[in-house]
Short mmCIF file of C-alpha atoms and ligand atoms in Angstrom, two decimals:
data_model
loop_
_atom_site.label_atom_id
_atom_site.label_comp_id
_atom_site.label_asym_id
_atom_site.label_seq_id
_atom_site.Cartn_x
_atom_site.Cartn_y
_atom_site.Cartn_z
CA MET A 1 0.37 -0.40 0.32
CA MET A 2 1.53 3.13 -1.02
CA HIS A 3 0.97 6.15 2.13
CA THR A 4 1.54 9.50 1.34
CA THR A 5 2.07 12.62 4.12
CA THR A 6 1.17 15.85 4.83
CA GLU A 7 4.12 18.07 5.15
CA ASP A 8 4.24 21.40 6.50
CA PRO A 9 5.11 24.34 3.45
CA THR A 10 6.26 25.99 6.99
CA LYS A 11 8.38 23.85 8.92
CA LEU A 12 10.18 23.12 6.18
CA TYR A 13 14.10 22.70 5.85
CA THR A 14 16.05 25.70 7.69
CA SER A 15 13.37 28.13 9.94
CA GLY A 16 15.36 30.43 11.27
CA THR A 17 18.13 32.52 9.69
CA TYR A 18 20.82 32.11 7.51
CA PRO A 19 25.13 32.26 9.04
CA GLU A 20 26.30 35.11 6.88
CA GLN A 21 29.21 33.91 4.27
CA LYS A 22 30.95 34.88 1.42
CA GLN A 23 31.87 33.55 -1.27
CA GLU A 24 34.00 35.29 -4.69
CA ARG A 25 31.51 35.07 -7.48
CA PRO A 26 29.99 32.34 -9.02
CA GLY A 27 30.43 30.95 -6.38
CA ILE A 28 30.89 26.51 -5.13
CA GLN A 29 28.20 25.56 -3.44
CA ALA A 30 30.02 22.37 -2.24
CA LYS A 31 31.31 25.39 0.01
CA MET A 32 28.12 26.74 1.56
CA THR A 33 26.90 26.70 4.65
CA PRO A 34 24.48 24.16 5.13
CA VAL A 35 24.48 23.59 1.79
CA PRO A 36 21.75 23.52 -0.42
CA ASP A 37 18.81 20.88 -0.45
CA CYS A 38 19.63 19.98 -4.44
CA GLY A 39 17.34 16.58 -3.48
CA GLU A 40 20.22 14.10 -4.33
CA LYS A 41 18.89 12.29 -0.24
CA THR A 42 15.03 12.28 -2.39
CA TYR A 43 14.14 12.90 -5.72
CA SER A 44 13.00 9.49 -6.79
CA GLY A 45 12.26 9.34 -10.30
CA SER A 46 9.18 7.58 -12.33
CA GLY A 47 9.89 7.29 -16.18
CA LYS A 48 8.69 10.96 -16.89
CA LEU A 49 11.41 12.24 -19.73
CA THR A 50 13.16 8.57 -20.24
CA GLY A 51 15.22 8.50 -23.33
CA ARG A 52 14.66 12.46 -23.82
CA LYS A 53 18.19 15.05 -24.29
CA ALA A 54 18.37 17.72 -21.86
CA LEU A 55 20.78 20.68 -21.81
CA ILE A 56 21.20 22.01 -18.48
CA THR A 57 22.15 25.63 -18.30
CA GLY A 58 23.76 26.33 -14.06
CA GLY A 59 23.92 22.34 -14.23
CA ASP A 60 26.75 22.83 -11.37
CA SER A 61 24.66 23.53 -9.02
CA GLY A 62 21.36 25.49 -7.49
CA ILE A 63 18.10 25.56 -9.09
CA GLY A 64 20.34 24.06 -12.37
CA ARG A 65 21.73 21.48 -10.14
CA ALA A 66 18.12 20.26 -8.86
CA ALA A 67 17.31 20.05 -12.33
CA ALA A 68 19.85 17.67 -13.56
CA ILE A 69 19.78 15.44 -10.96
CA ALA A 70 15.60 15.30 -11.74
CA TYR A 71 15.75 14.77 -15.36
CA ALA A 72 18.07 11.60 -14.60
CA ARG A 73 16.65 9.84 -12.78
CA GLU A 74 13.75 10.53 -15.38
CA GLY A 75 15.73 8.70 -17.60
CA ALA A 76 17.36 11.11 -19.57
CA ASP A 77 20.76 11.99 -20.54
CA VAL A 78 22.23 15.62 -19.78
CA VAL A 79 25.52 18.03 -20.80
CA LEU A 80 26.04 20.54 -17.99
CA ASN A 81 27.11 24.41 -19.25
CA TYR A 82 28.60 25.74 -16.71
CA LEU A 83 31.63 28.28 -15.10
CA PRO A 84 35.22 26.19 -15.69
CA SER A 85 35.75 27.18 -11.81
CA GLU A 86 32.72 25.62 -10.91
CA GLN A 87 34.13 22.24 -12.05
CA GLU A 88 34.39 21.06 -8.11
CA ASP A 89 30.11 21.03 -8.28
CA ALA A 90 30.70 19.90 -12.29
CA LEU A 91 31.81 16.90 -11.21
CA GLN A 92 28.83 15.61 -7.40
CA VAL A 93 26.11 16.44 -11.04
CA ARG A 94 27.85 14.25 -13.70
CA ASP A 95 28.72 11.02 -10.19
CA LEU A 96 25.18 11.06 -9.48
CA ILE A 97 23.72 11.55 -13.31
CA GLU A 98 25.78 8.21 -13.63
CA LYS A 99 24.95 6.58 -10.53
CA ALA A 100 21.47 7.41 -11.85
CA GLY A 101 22.30 5.45 -15.28
CA ARG A 102 22.28 7.91 -16.91
CA LYS A 103 25.13 10.21 -19.44
CA ALA A 104 26.38 13.11 -17.86
CA ILE A 105 29.06 15.19 -20.49
CA LEU A 106 30.13 18.60 -18.97
CA LEU A 107 30.62 21.25 -22.05
CA PRO A 108 31.78 24.58 -19.43
CA GLY A 109 32.67 27.48 -20.40
CA ASP A 110 31.47 31.22 -20.52
CA LEU A 111 27.61 32.49 -21.39
CA SER A 112 28.65 35.41 -22.00
CA ASP A 113 30.64 33.86 -25.19
CA GLU A 114 28.03 34.51 -28.74
CA ASN A 115 30.58 31.64 -30.16
CA PHE A 116 30.80 29.53 -26.94
CA CYS A 117 26.93 29.96 -26.73
CA LYS A 118 26.70 28.01 -30.51
CA GLN A 119 29.38 25.48 -30.07
CA LEU A 120 27.86 25.09 -26.79
CA VAL A 121 24.78 23.75 -28.27
CA ALA A 122 25.92 21.96 -31.07
CA HIS A 123 28.87 19.75 -28.75
CA ALA A 124 25.48 19.30 -26.87
CA ALA A 125 23.22 17.77 -29.26
CA LYS A 126 26.36 15.46 -30.81
CA GLN A 127 27.02 14.18 -27.97
CA LEU A 128 23.48 12.88 -27.46
CA ASP A 129 22.96 12.27 -31.00
CA GLY A 130 19.80 15.19 -30.15
CA LEU A 131 18.58 17.58 -28.44
CA ASP A 132 14.81 17.72 -27.30
CA ILE A 133 15.39 19.41 -24.17
CA LEU A 134 16.93 23.08 -23.99
CA THR A 135 16.77 24.42 -20.12
CA LEU A 136 18.15 27.26 -19.40
CA VAL A 137 19.00 28.04 -15.77
CA ALA A 138 22.61 29.61 -15.74
CA GLY A 139 22.25 33.94 -13.94
CA MET A 140 23.87 36.08 -12.26
CA GLN A 141 23.07 38.07 -10.19
CA HIS A 142 24.99 41.49 -8.69
CA ALA A 143 23.00 43.61 -5.46
CA SER A 144 23.87 47.07 -4.80
CA LYS A 145 23.44 50.57 -2.99
CA SER A 146 21.71 52.62 -5.35
CA ILE A 147 21.18 53.10 -9.59
CA GLU A 148 24.69 55.43 -9.14
CA GLU A 149 27.22 52.00 -7.27
CA ILE A 150 25.97 49.53 -10.95
CA PRO A 151 29.76 49.16 -12.62
CA SER A 152 28.81 49.15 -15.98
CA ASP A 153 31.36 46.03 -17.55
CA ILE A 154 29.24 44.53 -14.39
CA LEU A 155 25.61 45.93 -16.08
CA ARG A 156 26.65 44.60 -19.05
CA ARG A 157 27.83 40.68 -18.44
CA THR A 158 24.51 40.51 -16.87
CA PHE A 159 21.86 41.03 -19.24
CA GLU A 160 24.67 39.02 -21.74
CA VAL A 161 24.82 35.83 -18.96
CA ASN A 162 21.11 36.39 -18.36
CA VAL A 163 19.35 37.14 -21.22
CA PHE A 164 21.55 37.51 -24.65
CA SER A 165 23.14 34.01 -24.38
CA LEU A 166 19.15 32.86 -24.78
CA TYR A 167 18.44 33.89 -27.76
CA TRP A 168 22.27 32.85 -29.06
CA THR A 169 20.90 29.20 -27.96
CA VAL A 170 18.50 28.95 -28.77
CA GLN A 171 19.41 29.79 -32.29
CA ALA A 172 21.36 27.56 -32.84
CA ALA A 173 19.17 25.22 -31.10
CA LEU A 174 16.31 25.10 -33.59
CA PRO A 175 17.96 23.24 -36.16
CA TYR A 176 18.49 19.94 -33.66
CA LEU A 177 14.59 20.01 -31.82
CA PRO A 178 12.45 18.13 -32.72
CA LYS A 179 8.67 19.22 -32.39
CA GLY A 180 7.23 17.75 -28.56
CA ALA A 181 11.14 19.23 -27.52
CA SER A 182 10.37 21.88 -24.64
CA ILE A 183 12.84 25.07 -23.14
CA ILE A 184 12.83 26.10 -20.24
CA THR A 185 13.92 29.84 -19.20
CA THR A 186 14.73 30.82 -15.89
CA SER A 187 13.52 33.95 -15.07
CA SER A 188 12.09 34.50 -11.08
CA VAL A 189 9.81 37.14 -9.00
CA GLN A 190 12.67 39.64 -9.63
CA GLY A 191 10.57 40.12 -13.12
CA TYR A 192 7.96 41.13 -11.65
CA ASN A 193 8.58 43.09 -8.14
CA PRO A 194 12.05 44.02 -8.41
CA SER A 195 13.96 45.51 -5.42
CA PRO A 196 16.24 48.24 -5.43
CA ASP A 197 19.04 46.98 -5.22
CA LEU A 198 19.04 44.40 -7.73
CA LEU A 199 18.60 46.59 -10.77
CA SER A 200 21.01 45.72 -13.41
CA TYR A 201 19.42 42.75 -12.62
CA ALA A 202 15.44 41.85 -11.20
CA PRO A 203 15.61 43.84 -15.66
CA THR A 204 17.31 41.39 -17.28
CA LYS A 205 14.27 38.82 -15.46
CA SER A 206 11.59 40.85 -17.16
CA ALA A 207 13.20 40.90 -20.15
CA ILE A 208 12.61 36.62 -20.17
CA ILE A 209 9.35 37.13 -18.78
CA ALA A 210 8.82 38.88 -22.78
CA PHE A 211 10.85 36.41 -24.45
CA THR A 212 9.47 33.18 -23.08
CA LYS A 213 6.26 34.73 -24.01
CA GLY A 214 6.58 35.91 -27.16
CA LEU A 215 9.01 33.29 -28.20
CA ALA A 216 6.05 30.82 -27.00
CA LYS A 217 3.42 32.25 -30.07
CA GLU A 218 6.74 32.04 -32.75
CA LEU A 219 7.47 28.77 -32.14
CA ALA A 220 4.13 26.59 -31.13
CA PRO A 221 3.38 26.29 -34.81
CA LYS A 222 6.96 24.42 -35.04
CA GLY A 223 5.66 22.06 -32.07
CA ILE A 224 7.85 23.45 -29.30
CA ARG A 225 6.96 24.20 -25.95
CA VAL A 226 8.57 27.79 -23.68
CA ASN A 227 8.18 28.48 -20.10
CA SER A 228 9.37 29.35 -17.61
CA VAL A 229 10.10 29.03 -14.10
CA ALA A 230 10.23 32.32 -11.66
CA PRO A 231 11.35 31.28 -8.27
CA GLY A 232 11.17 33.41 -5.26
CA PRO A 233 14.49 33.22 -2.89
CA ILE A 234 16.28 30.19 -3.40
CA TRP A 235 19.08 29.05 -0.64
CA THR A 236 21.88 28.59 -3.99
CA PRO A 237 25.39 29.92 -4.75
CA LEU A 238 24.04 32.68 -6.09
CA GLN A 239 22.91 34.13 -3.09
CA VAL A 240 26.54 33.92 -1.31
CA SER A 241 29.09 35.77 -3.79
CA GLY A 242 26.96 38.73 -3.95
CA GLY A 243 23.61 38.12 -5.39
CA GLN A 244 22.54 40.36 -1.98
CA LEU A 245 23.65 43.45 0.02
CA PRO A 246 26.56 43.08 3.11
CA GLY A 247 24.45 41.83 6.15
CA SER A 248 20.99 40.04 4.02
CA ILE A 249 22.19 36.82 4.19
CA PRO A 250 20.97 36.20 7.48
CA LYS A 251 17.57 37.11 6.80
CA PHE A 252 17.02 35.37 3.21
CA GLY A 253 14.06 34.25 2.42
CA GLN A 254 12.19 36.08 5.34
CA SER A 255 10.11 37.83 2.80
CA SER A 256 7.98 34.47 1.34
CA GLU A 257 4.85 34.04 2.76
CA PHE A 258 6.17 30.48 4.36
CA LYS A 259 8.44 33.02 5.95
CA ARG A 260 11.66 31.34 4.44
CA ALA A 261 13.99 30.52 1.91
CA GLY A 262 13.08 27.53 -0.71
CA GLN A 263 15.65 24.63 -1.56
CA PRO A 264 16.21 24.16 -4.83
CA ALA A 265 15.27 20.89 -5.18
CA GLU A 266 11.31 22.45 -4.07
CA LEU A 267 11.73 23.48 -7.98
CA ALA A 268 12.44 19.77 -9.58
CA SER A 269 9.24 19.04 -10.08
CA VAL A 270 8.07 21.90 -12.14
CA TYR A 271 11.53 22.02 -14.46
CA VAL A 272 10.65 17.67 -14.98
CA MET A 273 6.53 18.88 -15.85
CA LEU A 274 8.00 21.18 -18.20
CA ALA A 275 9.94 19.23 -20.11
CA SER A 276 7.27 16.26 -20.10
CA ASN A 277 4.86 15.16 -22.19
CA ASP A 278 2.69 15.51 -18.98
CA SER A 279 2.67 19.86 -20.19
CA SER A 280 1.57 18.94 -23.60
CA PHE A 281 -1.55 21.40 -23.67
CA VAL A 282 1.59 24.53 -21.14
CA THR A 283 3.40 26.91 -23.66
CA GLY A 284 4.34 30.51 -22.86
CA GLN A 285 3.02 30.26 -19.03
CA ILE A 286 5.70 31.63 -16.27
CA TYR A 287 5.46 28.72 -13.38
CA GLY A 288 5.96 30.25 -9.50
CA VAL A 289 7.75 28.99 -7.25
CA THR A 290 7.46 31.32 -4.63
CA GLY A 291 6.45 30.76 -1.52
CA GLY A 292 3.48 32.56 -2.04
CA LEU A 293 5.13 35.64 -3.49
CA PRO A 294 3.03 37.33 -7.14
CA THR A 295 4.14 36.38 -10.20
CA ALA A 296 1.95 39.44 -11.64
P1 NAD B 301 24.27 28.96 -8.93
O1 NAD B 301 24.37 29.80 -8.48
O2 NAD B 301 23.53 27.41 -8.42
O3 NAD B 301 23.41 28.69 -10.53
C1 NAD B 301 23.43 30.14 -11.26
C2 NAD B 301 24.58 29.21 -12.54
O4 NAD B 301 24.89 29.61 -13.65
C3 NAD B 301 25.74 29.15 -11.89
O5 NAD B 301 26.54 28.71 -11.66
C4 NAD B 301 26.83 29.39 -13.46
O6 NAD B 301 27.52 27.60 -13.87
C5 NAD B 301 25.23 29.43 -13.97
N1 NAD B 301 26.67 30.91 -14.34
C6 NAD B 301 27.00 32.30 -14.05
N2 NAD B 301 27.40 33.59 -15.05
C7 NAD B 301 27.61 32.21 -15.40
C8 NAD B 301 28.70 32.38 -17.82
N3 NAD B 301 29.15 33.81 -17.64
N4 NAD B 301 28.40 32.01 -18.31
C9 NAD B 301 28.58 29.99 -18.15
N5 NAD B 301 27.39 29.51 -16.84
C10 NAD B 301 27.04 31.26 -15.90
O7 NAD B 301 22.60 30.07 -8.67
P2 NAD B 301 20.23 29.70 -8.72
O8 NAD B 301 20.20 30.31 -8.00
O9 NAD B 301 19.94 28.11 -8.60
O10 NAD B 301 20.04 30.32 -10.31
C11 NAD B 301 19.77 29.72 -11.40
C12 NAD B 301 18.48 30.56 -11.87
O11 NAD B 301 17.20 31.21 -10.72
C13 NAD B 301 20.05 31.60 -11.74
O12 NAD B 301 19.12 33.12 -13.69
C14 NAD B 301 18.79 32.98 -12.19
O13 NAD B 301 19.31 33.57 -11.95
C15 NAD B 301 17.95 32.59 -10.67
N6 NAD B 301 16.91 32.69 -9.86
C16 NAD B 301 17.00 32.08 -8.36
C17 NAD B 301 16.50 33.09 -7.81
C18 NAD B 301 17.38 32.51 -6.33
O14 NAD B 301 16.90 33.33 -5.23
N7 NAD B 301 18.00 32.19 -6.00
C19 NAD B 301 15.39 33.03 -7.53
C20 NAD B 301 14.48 33.59 -9.10
C21 NAD B 301 15.34 33.08 -10.37
MG1 MG B 302 27.19 27.03 -9.42
#
């Protein structure tokens, strides 16, 4: 007999405060206290992505890692992209994917480079012998006290990584994507309700929302679905490597209705659903996983 249990969402994971901590960008998950939960010990698949071929950007840590673990346990082969400095995180994910009995291919490199984006997609499709899930999770976030303090190089890079790379990877992927393929972007509650200290970041997330909705219309006749996941505050390396102003980490996530941050594991099932045939009539949608913060 199957047993199901209810879990109180206000009591799950850390309650109380996080220790203040700071890393260089992009941050290493294993060095965080506490280490985020990406479903390593808990996610169990049921064949929803059997035989599928996925490229996941930002797949080494945080939300992308949770998606990678879930995809593999659902039966997909996975290519992971991340920055070369994140190799130690990526190796852990490769190990978990291989333990799930699936292929894991590591293709590190910088998505702010158009040529790299094109090569990444071509190599991924070659190594997987096709491509039918493009899950775009990579992103950078830089907190600044005021608009006057946003360095121009950070501003440019944030738009390149968060927005331009989506154009470049999708352009390169379209020739490979069959009918039934799924593209998933990663936006944010910040795209709807921007924090003043994230002015170099929040508008990139509004751009991703518009990109997702418009691309969904363009690709619907080709049988390709395009959706976005909009996370609320999630405990990941991005937050402890310049994503928050100094002193903000202890209370991170307490603005959610559950008065806590989410964990990457809590997003995995949504990335799976949007990739799988379970969402065959879903396109152009922005799917909030926010602990109750508004996505409108
Ligand atoms: P994360 O640090 O674990 O993941 C971000 C990843 O982006 C990194 O692991 C890195 O591999 C990748 N990346 C950054 N710059 C890159 C570059 N130039 N080239 C290639 N890869 C690069 O943090 P996360 O929070 O899991 O972030 C994943 C996504 O979720 C991001 O798009 C972020 O904006 C979004 N998001 C996060 C939160 C949150 O609270 N953590 C909230 C809303 C949206
Ligand atoms: Mg990382």
